[in-house]
Short mmCIF file of C-alpha atoms and ligand atoms in Angstrom, two decimals:
data_model
loop_
_atom_site.label_atom_id
_atom_site.label_comp_id
_atom_site.label_asym_id
_atom_site.label_seq_id
_atom_site.Cartn_x
_atom_site.Cartn_y
_atom_site.Cartn_z
CA MET C 1 -35.88 5.37 8.02
CA ALA C 2 -37.20 8.38 9.91
CA ARG C 3 -35.73 11.73 8.99
CA SER C 4 -34.31 12.27 12.44
CA ASP C 5 -32.59 8.87 12.32
CA LEU C 6 -31.14 9.72 8.97
CA HIS C 7 -29.91 13.02 10.32
CA THR C 8 -28.27 11.31 13.26
CA ARG C 9 -26.47 8.84 11.03
CA VAL C 10 -25.31 11.54 8.61
CA VAL C 11 -23.89 13.46 11.51
CA ALA C 12 -22.26 10.26 12.78
CA VAL C 13 -20.61 9.65 9.43
CA LEU C 14 -19.57 13.26 9.09
CA VAL C 15 -18.03 13.02 12.52
CA ALA C 16 -16.26 9.90 11.31
CA VAL C 17 -15.05 11.86 8.29
CA THR C 18 -13.71 14.49 10.67
CA VAL C 19 -11.89 11.85 12.64
CA ALA C 20 -10.41 10.41 9.43
CA VAL C 21 -9.32 13.90 8.34
CA PHE C 22 -7.95 14.54 11.77
CA SER C 23 -5.92 11.36 11.87
CA VAL C 24 -4.37 11.90 8.47
CA GLY C 25 -3.93 15.64 9.03
CA CYS C 26 -2.33 15.16 12.40
CA ALA C 27 -0.13 12.30 11.39
CA LYS C 28 2.68 14.64 10.42
CA GLU C 29 2.63 16.07 13.91
CA ALA C 30 2.35 12.67 15.62
CA LYS C 31 4.64 12.73 18.57
CA ARG C 32 7.25 10.02 18.56
CA ASP C 33 6.28 9.15 22.12
CA ASP C 34 2.70 8.48 21.09
CA ALA C 35 3.41 6.71 17.90
CA VAL C 36 6.67 4.88 18.24
CA PRO C 37 6.90 1.66 20.15
CA ALA C 38 9.27 1.88 23.09
CA ASP C 39 11.83 -0.60 21.87
CA GLY C 40 11.08 -0.26 18.19
CA GLY C 41 14.59 -1.01 16.98
CA SER C 42 17.83 0.76 17.39
CA THR C 43 18.24 3.07 14.45
CA THR C 44 16.03 5.41 12.51
CA THR C 45 16.86 5.98 8.90
CA ASP C 46 15.59 8.58 6.51
CA VAL C 47 15.99 7.23 2.99
CA PRO C 48 17.06 10.19 0.86
CA HIS C 49 14.49 11.38 -1.62
CA ASN C 50 14.10 14.10 -4.20
CA SER C 51 11.98 17.08 -3.37
CA ASP C 52 11.90 18.37 -6.91
CA SER C 53 9.76 16.65 -9.47
CA ALA C 54 12.18 16.18 -12.36
CA ALA C 55 11.90 12.68 -13.85
CA LEU C 56 15.07 10.62 -13.56
CA ASP C 57 16.22 7.86 -15.86
CA ALA C 58 16.73 4.37 -14.48
CA THR C 59 20.25 3.63 -13.30
CA ALA C 60 21.66 0.51 -11.67
CA ALA C 61 20.91 2.08 -8.26
CA GLY C 62 17.44 3.50 -8.95
CA ILE C 63 14.50 2.66 -11.17
CA GLY C 64 13.90 6.33 -12.03
CA ASP C 65 11.16 7.35 -9.62
CA PRO C 66 10.83 11.14 -9.75
CA TYR C 67 10.46 11.37 -5.94
CA TYR C 68 12.62 8.50 -4.69
CA PRO C 69 15.74 8.11 -6.84
CA GLU C 70 17.15 5.30 -4.68
CA LEU C 71 14.05 3.12 -4.87
CA GLY C 72 14.12 0.15 -7.21
CA ASN C 73 16.98 -0.69 -9.50
CA GLY C 74 17.58 -0.77 -13.23
CA GLY C 75 18.50 -3.73 -15.43
CA TYR C 76 16.10 -6.48 -14.36
CA ASP C 77 12.54 -7.38 -13.54
CA VAL C 78 11.56 -9.54 -10.57
CA GLN C 79 8.97 -12.31 -11.06
CA HIS C 80 8.93 -13.93 -7.62
CA TYR C 81 10.18 -13.46 -4.07
CA ASP C 82 10.50 -16.26 -1.56
CA LEU C 83 10.97 -14.67 1.88
CA ASP C 84 12.14 -16.83 4.76
CA LEU C 85 12.42 -14.82 7.98
CA THR C 86 13.11 -15.96 11.50
CA TRP C 87 12.27 -13.40 14.16
CA ASP C 88 13.76 -13.63 17.61
CA PRO C 89 12.23 -11.19 20.08
CA GLY C 90 14.83 -12.29 22.63
CA SER C 91 17.83 -10.92 20.73
CA SER C 92 16.81 -7.28 20.30
CA GLY C 93 14.37 -8.38 17.62
CA THR C 94 16.94 -9.76 15.22
CA VAL C 95 15.66 -11.00 11.89
CA ALA C 96 17.57 -13.83 10.22
CA GLY C 97 16.54 -13.88 6.57
CA ARG C 98 16.98 -15.79 3.39
CA THR C 99 15.38 -14.19 0.34
CA THR C 100 15.26 -15.99 -2.98
CA ILE C 101 14.49 -13.81 -5.98
CA LYS C 102 13.59 -15.04 -9.47
CA ALA C 103 14.23 -12.26 -11.97
CA LYS C 104 14.81 -11.61 -15.65
CA SER C 105 17.51 -9.27 -16.97
CA THR C 106 16.47 -6.41 -19.25
CA GLU C 107 20.08 -5.80 -20.32
CA LYS C 108 23.42 -7.57 -19.95
CA LEU C 109 24.38 -7.38 -16.27
CA GLU C 110 27.99 -7.38 -15.10
CA SER C 111 26.54 -6.40 -11.73
CA PHE C 112 23.20 -5.28 -10.33
CA HIS C 113 21.68 -3.71 -7.21
CA LEU C 114 19.08 -4.72 -4.66
CA ASP C 115 17.59 -2.33 -2.09
CA LEU C 116 18.41 -3.46 1.44
CA LEU C 117 18.54 -1.11 4.39
CA GLY C 118 21.38 -1.97 6.72
CA MET C 119 21.52 -5.67 7.69
CA GLN C 120 24.56 -7.85 7.68
CA VAL C 121 24.78 -9.80 4.43
CA GLU C 122 26.18 -13.27 5.02
CA GLU C 123 26.06 -14.84 1.59
CA VAL C 124 24.84 -14.11 -1.91
CA THR C 125 24.49 -16.64 -4.71
CA VAL C 126 23.39 -16.13 -8.31
CA ASP C 127 22.11 -19.30 -9.99
CA GLY C 128 23.63 -21.28 -7.15
CA GLU C 129 27.15 -19.83 -7.55
CA SER C 130 28.63 -17.68 -4.83
CA ALA C 131 28.60 -14.01 -5.93
CA GLU C 132 30.60 -11.02 -4.77
CA ASN C 133 28.67 -8.38 -2.92
CA ARG C 134 29.36 -4.98 -1.43
CA ARG C 135 27.33 -2.16 0.10
CA ASP C 136 26.98 1.21 -1.58
CA GLY C 137 25.65 3.49 1.14
CA ILE C 138 23.07 2.32 3.65
CA HIS C 139 20.39 1.33 1.11
CA GLU C 140 22.09 -0.46 -1.80
CA LEU C 141 23.47 -3.99 -2.08
CA VAL C 142 25.65 -4.38 -5.19
CA ILE C 143 26.00 -7.93 -6.50
CA THR C 144 28.60 -9.05 -9.02
CA PRO C 145 27.95 -12.58 -10.27
CA ALA C 146 30.89 -14.80 -11.23
CA GLU C 147 29.78 -14.49 -14.84
CA ALA C 148 27.83 -11.64 -16.42
CA ILE C 149 24.10 -12.32 -16.86
CA PRO C 150 23.10 -12.04 -20.54
CA ASP C 151 20.19 -9.81 -21.58
CA HIS C 152 16.71 -11.38 -21.31
CA HIS C 153 18.01 -14.13 -19.09
CA SER C 154 16.13 -15.61 -16.13
CA PHE C 155 18.25 -15.87 -13.00
CA THR C 156 17.89 -16.66 -9.32
CA VAL C 157 19.50 -14.66 -6.52
CA GLU C 158 19.65 -15.89 -2.96
CA VAL C 159 20.64 -13.48 -0.17
CA THR C 160 21.27 -14.67 3.38
CA TYR C 161 21.38 -11.87 5.94
CA ARG C 162 20.62 -10.92 9.51
CA GLY C 163 20.17 -7.82 11.63
CA VAL C 164 17.77 -5.61 13.55
CA PRO C 165 15.59 -3.89 10.93
CA ARG C 166 15.99 -0.12 10.84
CA ILE C 167 12.92 2.00 11.28
CA VAL C 168 12.29 4.15 8.23
CA ASP C 169 11.21 7.76 8.51
CA ASP C 170 8.54 7.82 5.84
CA ALA C 171 6.68 10.61 4.12
CA LEU C 172 3.92 10.82 6.69
CA ILE C 173 4.98 9.59 10.06
CA PRO C 174 8.49 9.94 11.42
CA GLY C 175 9.68 6.67 12.84
CA LEU C 176 6.73 4.56 11.74
CA GLY C 177 7.90 2.98 8.51
CA GLY C 178 9.14 -0.48 7.60
CA TRP C 179 9.33 -3.40 10.03
CA ILE C 180 8.07 -2.18 13.42
CA THR C 181 8.53 -4.13 16.65
CA ASN C 182 7.08 -3.49 20.05
CA ASN C 183 7.88 -6.01 22.73
CA ARG C 184 6.75 -9.35 21.36
CA GLN C 185 4.85 -7.92 18.42
CA VAL C 186 5.76 -7.09 14.83
CA TYR C 187 3.89 -5.29 12.06
CA VAL C 188 4.89 -3.73 8.76
CA ALA C 189 4.05 -0.29 7.29
CA SER C 190 6.25 0.20 4.22
CA GLU C 191 4.51 2.76 2.04
CA PRO C 192 6.43 4.05 0.19
CA ASP C 193 9.98 3.01 1.08
CA GLY C 194 10.08 0.66 4.08
CA ALA C 195 10.20 -2.81 2.47
CA ALA C 196 14.00 -2.79 2.23
CA SER C 197 14.16 -2.62 6.03
CA PHE C 198 13.51 -6.38 6.19
CA PHE C 199 14.29 -7.96 2.82
CA PRO C 200 16.45 -7.33 -0.25
CA VAL C 201 14.10 -6.06 -2.92
CA ASN C 202 13.60 -4.16 -6.14
CA ASP C 203 11.61 -1.70 -4.06
CA HIS C 204 9.25 0.02 -6.48
CA PRO C 205 5.58 -0.50 -7.43
CA SER C 206 6.48 -0.60 -11.13
CA ASP C 207 8.13 -4.01 -10.57
CA LYS C 208 5.48 -6.22 -8.99
CA ALA C 209 6.01 -9.92 -8.30
CA THR C 210 4.37 -12.93 -6.66
CA TYR C 211 5.46 -13.95 -3.15
CA ASP C 212 5.87 -16.92 -0.86
CA ILE C 213 6.36 -15.81 2.73
CA HIS C 214 7.68 -18.10 5.48
CA ILE C 215 7.98 -16.76 9.01
CA THR C 216 9.44 -18.49 12.06
CA ALA C 217 8.53 -17.04 15.46
CA PRO C 218 8.03 -18.16 19.06
CA ALA C 219 5.32 -20.82 19.16
CA ASP C 220 3.06 -18.86 21.52
CA LEU C 221 2.57 -16.09 18.95
CA SER C 222 0.55 -16.18 15.72
CA VAL C 223 1.71 -15.00 12.36
CA VAL C 224 -0.28 -13.62 9.48
CA ALA C 225 0.98 -12.42 6.09
CA ASN C 226 -0.40 -11.58 2.65
CA GLY C 227 -2.44 -14.16 0.77
CA THR C 228 -3.38 -17.68 1.69
CA HIS C 229 -2.07 -19.56 4.71
CA THR C 230 -0.57 -22.76 3.30
CA GLY C 231 0.86 -24.44 6.38
CA THR C 232 2.26 -24.33 9.90
CA THR C 233 5.08 -26.46 11.29
CA ASP C 234 6.26 -26.90 14.87
CA ASN C 235 10.05 -26.93 15.09
CA PRO C 236 12.13 -28.96 17.59
CA ASP C 237 13.57 -25.76 19.11
CA GLY C 238 10.13 -24.59 20.27
CA THR C 239 9.54 -22.15 17.44
CA ARG C 240 6.77 -22.40 14.86
CA SER C 241 6.97 -21.71 11.11
CA TRP C 242 4.10 -20.28 9.07
CA SER C 243 3.80 -20.19 5.28
CA PHE C 244 1.70 -17.92 3.08
CA GLU C 245 1.33 -17.66 -0.66
CA MET C 246 0.46 -14.53 -2.66
CA PRO C 247 -0.05 -15.80 -6.22
CA GLN C 248 -1.11 -12.46 -7.73
CA PRO C 249 1.55 -9.81 -8.40
CA MET C 250 2.13 -7.49 -5.44
CA ALA C 251 4.03 -4.23 -5.01
CA SER C 252 6.77 -4.44 -2.38
CA TYR C 253 5.26 -1.66 -0.21
CA LEU C 254 2.21 -3.90 0.25
CA VAL C 255 4.00 -6.82 1.92
CA GLN C 256 2.47 -7.35 5.37
CA ILE C 257 3.68 -9.54 8.21
CA VAL C 258 2.17 -9.37 11.68
CA ILE C 259 3.46 -11.43 14.59
CA ALA C 260 1.26 -11.04 17.69
CA ASN C 261 -1.34 -12.71 19.83
CA LEU C 262 -3.94 -12.90 17.08
CA ARG C 263 -7.39 -14.39 16.76
CA ILE C 264 -8.00 -15.57 13.19
CA GLU C 265 -11.64 -15.26 12.11
CA GLU C 266 -12.68 -16.76 8.80
CA SER C 267 -15.96 -16.10 7.04
CA ALA C 268 -17.19 -14.95 3.62
CA SER C 269 -19.01 -12.00 2.09
CA PRO C 270 -22.71 -12.57 1.26
CA ALA C 271 -21.64 -13.23 -2.35
CA GLY C 272 -18.97 -15.69 -1.22
CA VAL C 273 -15.62 -13.86 -1.22
CA PRO C 274 -13.47 -15.48 1.51
CA ILE C 275 -12.79 -13.21 4.48
CA ARG C 276 -10.03 -13.69 7.01
CA HIS C 277 -9.58 -11.14 9.79
CA ALA C 278 -6.68 -11.39 12.23
CA ILE C 279 -7.41 -9.43 15.40
CA ASP C 280 -5.15 -8.94 18.39
CA GLU C 281 -6.79 -10.67 21.36
CA ASP C 282 -6.29 -7.55 23.49
CA VAL C 283 -8.55 -5.47 21.24
CA LEU C 284 -10.84 -8.25 20.08
CA ALA C 285 -14.27 -6.67 20.67
CA THR C 286 -13.31 -3.25 19.29
CA GLY C 287 -11.53 -4.79 16.33
CA GLU C 288 -14.45 -7.08 15.49
CA ALA C 289 -16.87 -4.15 15.62
CA SER C 290 -14.64 -2.10 13.32
CA MET C 291 -14.40 -4.90 10.74
CA GLU C 292 -18.12 -5.69 10.78
CA GLY C 293 -19.15 -4.09 7.48
CA THR C 294 -16.36 -5.70 5.43
CA GLY C 295 -18.42 -8.39 3.65
CA ASP C 296 -21.12 -6.03 2.37
CA MET C 297 -18.45 -3.57 1.27
CA ILE C 298 -16.58 -6.22 -0.73
CA ASP C 299 -19.75 -7.15 -2.61
CA PHE C 300 -20.66 -3.50 -3.22
CA PHE C 301 -17.24 -2.64 -4.64
CA ALA C 302 -17.13 -5.86 -6.69
CA GLU C 303 -20.36 -4.77 -8.33
CA LYS C 304 -19.00 -1.27 -9.05
CA PHE C 305 -15.37 -2.01 -9.98
CA GLY C 306 -15.34 -5.68 -11.06
CA PRO C 307 -14.63 -8.89 -9.13
CA TYR C 308 -12.52 -8.71 -5.96
CA PRO C 309 -9.00 -9.20 -7.40
CA PHE C 310 -7.47 -11.62 -4.86
CA ASP C 311 -8.26 -14.95 -3.15
CA VAL C 312 -9.05 -13.61 0.32
CA TYR C 313 -9.53 -10.29 2.12
CA GLY C 314 -9.42 -9.16 5.71
CA GLY C 315 -8.06 -6.75 8.24
CA VAL C 316 -5.19 -7.35 10.60
CA VAL C 317 -6.10 -5.34 13.66
CA ILE C 318 -3.14 -4.60 15.91
CA ASP C 319 -2.98 -3.44 19.50
CA GLU C 320 -1.21 -0.17 18.62
CA PRO C 321 -2.98 3.19 18.27
CA ILE C 322 -1.35 3.90 14.90
CA PRO C 323 -2.78 7.10 13.37
CA PHE C 324 -3.38 5.53 9.94
CA ALA C 325 -4.40 2.32 8.21
CA LEU C 326 -2.50 0.70 5.36
CA GLU C 327 -4.02 -1.28 2.50
CA THR C 328 -1.49 -4.14 2.48
CA GLN C 329 -2.60 -6.63 -0.18
CA THR C 330 -5.37 -8.99 0.99
CA LEU C 331 -4.66 -7.98 4.60
CA THR C 332 -5.13 -4.32 5.54
CA LEU C 333 -3.33 -3.07 8.64
CA PHE C 334 -5.76 -1.34 11.05
CA PRO C 335 -5.70 0.11 14.54
CA ALA C 336 -8.57 -1.20 16.69
CA GLU C 337 -10.77 1.90 16.44
CA THR C 338 -11.51 2.34 12.79
CA ASP C 339 -14.59 4.04 11.30
CA SER C 340 -16.49 2.56 8.36
CA LEU C 341 -15.25 5.19 5.91
CA THR C 342 -11.68 4.12 6.59
CA VAL C 343 -12.59 0.42 6.38
CA ALA C 344 -14.20 1.09 2.98
CA HIS C 345 -11.28 3.30 1.88
CA GLU C 346 -8.69 0.61 2.58
CA LEU C 347 -10.77 -2.16 1.02
CA SER C 348 -11.20 -0.18 -2.21
CA HIS C 349 -7.41 0.17 -2.39
CA GLN C 350 -7.35 -3.56 -3.18
CA TRP C 351 -8.60 -2.53 -6.63
CA PHE C 352 -6.99 0.94 -6.74
CA GLY C 353 -3.39 0.80 -5.57
CA ASP C 354 -2.96 -2.92 -5.02
CA ASP C 355 -4.31 -4.60 -8.17
CA VAL C 356 -3.60 -1.48 -10.25
CA SER C 357 -0.49 0.05 -8.68
CA PRO C 358 0.97 3.49 -9.29
CA ALA C 359 3.64 3.67 -12.02
CA THR C 360 5.62 6.12 -9.88
CA TRP C 361 5.08 7.74 -6.48
CA LYS C 362 3.99 10.95 -8.25
CA ASP C 363 0.88 8.99 -9.26
CA ILE C 364 -0.20 8.61 -5.61
CA TRP C 365 -3.58 10.30 -6.29
CA LEU C 366 -4.49 7.20 -8.36
CA ASN C 367 -4.41 5.39 -4.99
CA GLU C 368 -5.69 7.96 -2.53
CA GLY C 369 -8.13 9.95 -4.68
CA PHE C 370 -9.78 6.73 -5.88
CA ALA C 371 -9.99 5.17 -2.42
CA THR C 372 -11.39 8.37 -0.96
CA TYR C 373 -14.07 8.57 -3.64
CA SER C 374 -14.86 4.87 -3.19
CA SER C 375 -15.45 5.40 0.52
CA TRP C 376 -17.91 8.19 -0.30
CA LEU C 377 -19.74 5.85 -2.69
CA TRP C 378 -19.97 3.30 0.13
CA ALA C 379 -21.26 5.82 2.68
CA ASP C 380 -23.88 6.95 0.18
CA HIS C 381 -24.92 3.36 -0.63
CA ALA C 382 -25.07 2.41 3.05
CA GLY C 383 -27.31 5.41 3.74
CA ASP C 384 -24.79 6.92 6.14
CA ALA C 385 -24.24 10.19 4.24
CA SER C 386 -24.76 11.23 0.65
CA VAL C 387 -21.81 11.96 -1.61
CA ASP C 388 -23.09 15.55 -1.83
CA ASP C 389 -23.17 15.95 1.96
CA ILE C 390 -19.67 14.54 2.30
CA ILE C 391 -18.39 16.85 -0.43
CA ALA C 392 -19.99 19.85 1.24
CA TYR C 393 -18.35 18.84 4.50
CA GLU C 394 -14.92 18.13 3.02
CA THR C 395 -14.89 21.34 0.99
CA ASP C 396 -15.07 23.22 4.29
CA ASN C 397 -12.88 20.97 6.39
CA ALA C 398 -10.31 19.06 4.34
CA GLY C 399 -7.76 21.84 4.40
CA PRO C 400 -5.93 23.50 1.51
CA MET C 401 -6.34 21.90 -1.92
CA ASP C 402 -3.91 24.16 -3.72
CA VAL C 403 -1.29 21.55 -4.48
CA PRO C 404 -1.71 19.72 -7.82
CA PRO C 405 -2.70 16.11 -7.00
CA VAL C 406 -0.18 14.87 -9.58
CA ASP C 407 2.71 16.58 -7.83
CA PRO C 408 2.40 16.81 -4.04
CA GLY C 409 6.17 16.36 -3.60
CA ALA C 410 7.93 13.50 -1.82
CA ASP C 411 7.63 15.27 1.52
CA ASP C 412 3.88 15.65 1.20
CA LEU C 413 2.89 12.42 -0.55
CA PHE C 414 -0.20 11.99 1.64
CA ASN C 415 -1.44 15.60 1.47
CA TYR C 416 -5.03 15.14 2.62
CA GLY C 417 -6.70 18.16 0.99
CA SER C 418 -4.98 17.88 -2.36
CA VAL C 419 -4.16 14.20 -2.91
CA TYR C 420 -7.10 12.56 -1.11
CA VAL C 421 -9.97 15.02 -1.39
CA ARG C 422 -9.07 16.97 -4.54
CA GLY C 423 -8.16 13.61 -6.08
CA ALA C 424 -11.63 12.29 -5.17
CA LEU C 425 -13.29 15.47 -6.44
CA THR C 426 -11.48 14.98 -9.75
CA LEU C 427 -13.34 11.68 -10.12
CA HIS C 428 -16.60 13.30 -9.06
CA VAL C 429 -16.42 16.04 -11.71
CA LEU C 430 -15.31 13.45 -14.26
CA ARG C 431 -18.36 11.35 -13.40
CA HIS C 432 -20.57 14.42 -13.79
CA LYS C 433 -18.99 15.20 -17.17
CA ILE C 434 -19.08 11.72 -18.77
CA GLY C 435 -22.13 10.27 -16.97
CA ASP C 436 -22.54 7.27 -14.68
CA ASP C 437 -22.46 4.62 -17.41
CA ASP C 438 -19.16 5.75 -18.90
CA PHE C 439 -17.70 6.53 -15.48
CA PHE C 440 -18.23 3.05 -14.06
CA GLU C 441 -17.26 1.43 -17.34
CA LEU C 442 -14.05 3.46 -17.13
CA LEU C 443 -13.29 2.23 -13.60
CA GLN C 444 -13.98 -1.40 -14.56
CA THR C 445 -11.90 -1.16 -17.73
CA TRP C 446 -9.09 0.45 -15.74
CA VAL C 447 -8.96 -2.57 -13.41
CA GLU C 448 -9.37 -5.08 -16.27
CA ARG C 449 -6.64 -3.51 -18.36
CA TYR C 450 -4.05 -2.64 -15.72
CA GLY C 451 -4.88 -5.11 -12.93
CA GLY C 452 -1.82 -7.10 -11.87
CA GLY C 453 0.45 -4.28 -13.02
CA SER C 454 1.08 -0.58 -12.65
CA ALA C 455 -0.33 2.43 -14.47
CA SER C 456 0.24 6.16 -14.67
CA THR C 457 -1.95 9.25 -14.59
CA GLN C 458 -1.43 9.56 -18.34
CA ASP C 459 -2.77 6.01 -18.76
CA PHE C 460 -5.88 7.01 -16.81
CA GLU C 461 -6.45 10.20 -18.80
CA ASP C 462 -6.03 8.28 -22.06
CA LEU C 463 -8.47 5.58 -20.97
CA ALA C 464 -11.03 8.16 -19.79
CA GLU C 465 -10.95 9.76 -23.25
CA GLU C 466 -11.09 6.35 -24.93
CA VAL C 467 -14.13 5.21 -22.96
CA SER C 468 -16.05 8.50 -23.08
CA GLY C 469 -14.99 9.70 -26.53
CA ASP C 470 -14.63 13.18 -24.98
CA ASP C 471 -11.70 15.58 -24.92
CA LEU C 472 -11.00 15.82 -21.20
CA THR C 473 -7.82 17.89 -21.31
CA ALA C 474 -9.34 20.97 -19.69
CA LEU C 475 -10.87 18.94 -16.85
CA PHE C 476 -7.68 17.08 -16.00
CA ASP C 477 -5.56 20.24 -16.37
CA ALA C 478 -7.76 22.12 -13.90
CA TRP C 479 -8.23 19.32 -11.40
CA LEU C 480 -4.90 17.50 -11.51
CA ARG C 481 -2.32 20.03 -12.64
CA SER C 482 -3.42 23.52 -11.66
CA ASP C 483 -1.83 25.30 -8.70
CA ASP C 484 -5.19 26.91 -8.06
CA GLU C 485 -7.95 25.05 -6.31
CA PRO C 486 -10.65 24.59 -8.97
CA SER C 487 -14.18 25.71 -8.12
CA LEU C 488 -16.70 22.87 -7.91
CA ASP C 489 -19.45 25.19 -9.07
CA ASP C 490 -17.61 25.80 -12.33
CA TRP C 491 -17.48 22.08 -13.02
CA LEU C 492 -20.75 20.77 -11.64
CA GLY C 493 -22.99 23.52 -13.00
N1 LIG X 501 -2.21 4.44 2.08
C1 LIG X 501 -2.61 4.83 3.42
C2 LIG X 501 -4.04 5.30 3.31
O1 LIG X 501 -4.81 4.63 2.77
C3 LIG X 501 -1.75 5.88 3.96
C4 LIG X 501 -0.64 5.31 4.69
C5 LIG X 501 0.35 6.32 5.07
N2 LIG X 501 1.14 5.85 6.13
C6 LIG X 501 2.42 5.66 6.06
N3 LIG X 501 3.03 5.23 7.10
N4 LIG X 501 3.08 5.88 4.98
O2 LIG X 501 -4.45 6.33 3.69
ZN1 LIG X 502 -5.56 5.44 1.19
#
């Protein structure tokens, strides 16, 4: 390629980086009018969260997340969710749901909690027997089975409920979390605490489970959800039911359901990984262009990080100018205009965040730092911009990096400078220190060892020392824990 061409493409990618920085950086300021669908539900709810970083112990009402004490619940472990949701756009967007949960107790349970935001609970059974239930605040459903559940006992809970899902004010974008409706369209953006807006759940990435998802909607709309499409049925009342199966464990914030006028496009990566994009017909050409590089990216990341972890991958491109994308498992949520760095970033989350999920929300850099670095590796490989050029650009433009990536605080979970870029730079200096061979062996071993589950920053530091045989305390202290922004020159010299 001629030098001038190369220059043009580097500038194009760096402009794309700017746009990505801009969209994340501006998300906090996103005006409700711009971002929130006109009739997006009746009530906005801010789930309370901790701003200090003290670790909490698990209680019945919370799994012990240092940032979100109400998320998840103690006393049991979920294996499988079967979600059955009927959505009726004609009745203010009411969802009628039946969720069946297969779980195992980790102690004797006289009663236990599920996270469920609002909703009218109609019936709860435990192992087929009707169970007492009451609400404790807006976010907790407390279930008392007829007989206590012994420790280490498998049990099945079925909750029948209905209501208009509340919109959750999440860490990044006020009014854009959970189940979002706009006219005759639905999408989901639950990271970190929106899943409970539409189903009863042990809402924490440390308790992953497999899913079956069944959605009933008006027959003129299409539905797409995580995993493989297993069937569609036309119902006598003019609605249509769609079923999907997600056989690998998934964190609850990664559940995706889109109901819209979608074009489903199936293909495969050059190496044969099945691809399924679902693109809103109203943004078809733009959406297709944005998704174009997906196949090559899958194969590139599979070579670097190990095999693609799930059965299918694709983007669901919606006709909403949302100022972010979200790496929902097997089916990333995208706005129509998405640059290749963001497409690569979200795809790499399938390994980092989705297959290996954060142990707590304080570990968010394990998602965002890794995905950011992965997107730089892609840009470099594609010849769009070298990692060094991107780093030079981001060092000047990413904004302050003076917050420790391991503790951005619940109100600043998606801090771009510190969590995304300083997180990515942590990996870059680590790669420099231990060398390419150990670095990529570390990433592959990370996915092999913790894939399907959740892992902490400590787990990563331990594995890095195990793989490299080096003492990396000083590096991780400076890059992950220091209040001062470390100097790249000190670490790359
Ligand atoms: N995980 C997303 C990313 O890859 C950030 C999503 C933040 N948006 C939100 N509504 N919580 O950058
Ligand atoms: Zn990300």
